[in-house]
Amino acid sequence: MIIRARTRNTRTALTLLAAATLSLTACTASPAPAPHQRPAALKDRNPAAARQAPPTLAPGPQGLTPVFTSAPRAVQAPRGAAKAAPTVALTFDADMTADQGRRAAAGEHFDNPPLVDTLRRLKVPATFFMTGRWAEQYPAQTRDIGRDPLFEVANHSYSHYAFTPRCYGLPTVAPHRMRAEVERAFTALRESGVERPVPYFRFPGGCYDQRALRAIAPAGVTAVQWDVVGGDAFAKDPDAVARQVLQGVRPGSVVVLHCTRSAAPATERAVRTIVPALRERGFRFVRVSEQIGAARGARDARRDGARPAGARPDGAWPDDTRASGTRPDGARPDDNGASGTRPDGARPDDTGASGARPEDTRASGSRPDGPRAAGAAPN
Ligand SMILES: [Zn+2]
């Protein structure tokens, strides 16, 4: 494993490499608004586009970027209608970092065309979270994925550097550069041919805190975490990855996996097991935008006093998706995810020792990014 390297320079280079690899996004039919155009503002100027703009969550307290982790477990079926099938969103991080250009030039594959082919063959809607650097390295694939109505493309920052200190050894982005990191990635996606990237952002390593949520608020995105770690980063055994996903998925789940052969060579084969198995259980695959739409709808219904299916007598929800920036483990964003210990008990600033990394979720249940409650792991 990379981390074992001895020499200091090699160690730094490898830590960077490890961190980079670790952290390892239907295009709505009508012209969706640029991500920073809040639906509210859009509604006034262009109601049609607002109606079809991908759903976002309302800002959190003090206007912080809202954080989404998973959709409500219980979905209210319209009166008399058959019970709605439970949904699950598979998300794939195409997280090439700003300093991996030379490795790509040397022939390393940070993409995974067979994975995209398999998703198409199995007709699986999915969301790709791309770094701007990945889009620049693979513009044709970016355009191809972005133009396929089966998929949607979201933002995973330009460089895949961390938005908090001590995030798995990843280089960090200065607070005054954080908004630019998000917007530079959107520009790279559009320049590569994604006409309508969806307004969702995944923090590299899953590391965020209140400062980061405030710094990127003007970009008007919804931050998307996960509740199921795929465990595919550096995993060689697809069955172990499939087992981890199948054990973790619940109605409304968001699963984090990777779209990079370099750091996640088993993902495509694991998907071939995961998809039929979850369909067998009655799950319907959706893009993140549909999960967020469901969460928003559920929250609006709650606000209007409707009691959803499964709601407790006190009206509380079976599982509150905490759109207000509080993570399921109740920790506040400024806990930087550090509050929740991940499956392997490690903390975000625990990069090197065990050689494990944020998204370095070994299929043995080790970690992705962040606390289990919030669905740690790689990103
Ligand atoms: Zn990542």
PDB file of C-alpha atoms and ligand atoms in Angstrom, residues 22-24 93 95 156 160 203-205 258 359 369 378-379, ligand 1:
ATOM      1  CA  LEU A  22      -8.618   8.534  -1.847  1.00  0.00           C
ATOM      2  CA  SER A  23     -10.770  10.762  -2.044  1.00  0.00           C
ATOM      3  CA  LEU A  24     -11.525   8.400  -4.447  1.00  0.00           C
ATOM      4  CA  ASP A  93     -16.825  10.026  -7.808  1.00  0.00           C
ATOM      5  CA  ASP A  95     -12.008  12.280  -8.508  1.00  0.00           C
ATOM      6  CA  HIS A 156     -16.534  17.419  -6.810  1.00  0.00           C
ATOM      7  CA  HIS A 160      -9.918  17.483  -5.151  1.00  0.00           C
ATOM      8  CA  PHE A 203     -16.636  17.871  -0.537  1.00  0.00           C
ATOM      9  CA  PRO A 204     -13.356  16.033  -1.258  1.00  0.00           C
ATOM     10  CA  GLY A 205     -12.887  13.449   1.465  1.00  0.00           C
ATOM     11  CA  HIS A 258     -15.882   5.613  -7.691  1.00  0.00           C
ATOM     12  CA  GLU A 359     -12.451   7.178   0.489  1.00  0.00           C
ATOM     13  CA  ASP A 369     -15.305   9.929   4.276  1.00  0.00           C
ATOM     14  CA  PRO A 378     -14.338   7.974   0.066  1.00  0.00           C
ATOM     15  CA  ASN A 379     -14.810  11.137  -1.735  1.00  0.00           C
TER      16      ASN A 379
HETATM   17 ZN    ZN B   1     -13.274  12.238  -3.929  1.00  0.00          ZN
END
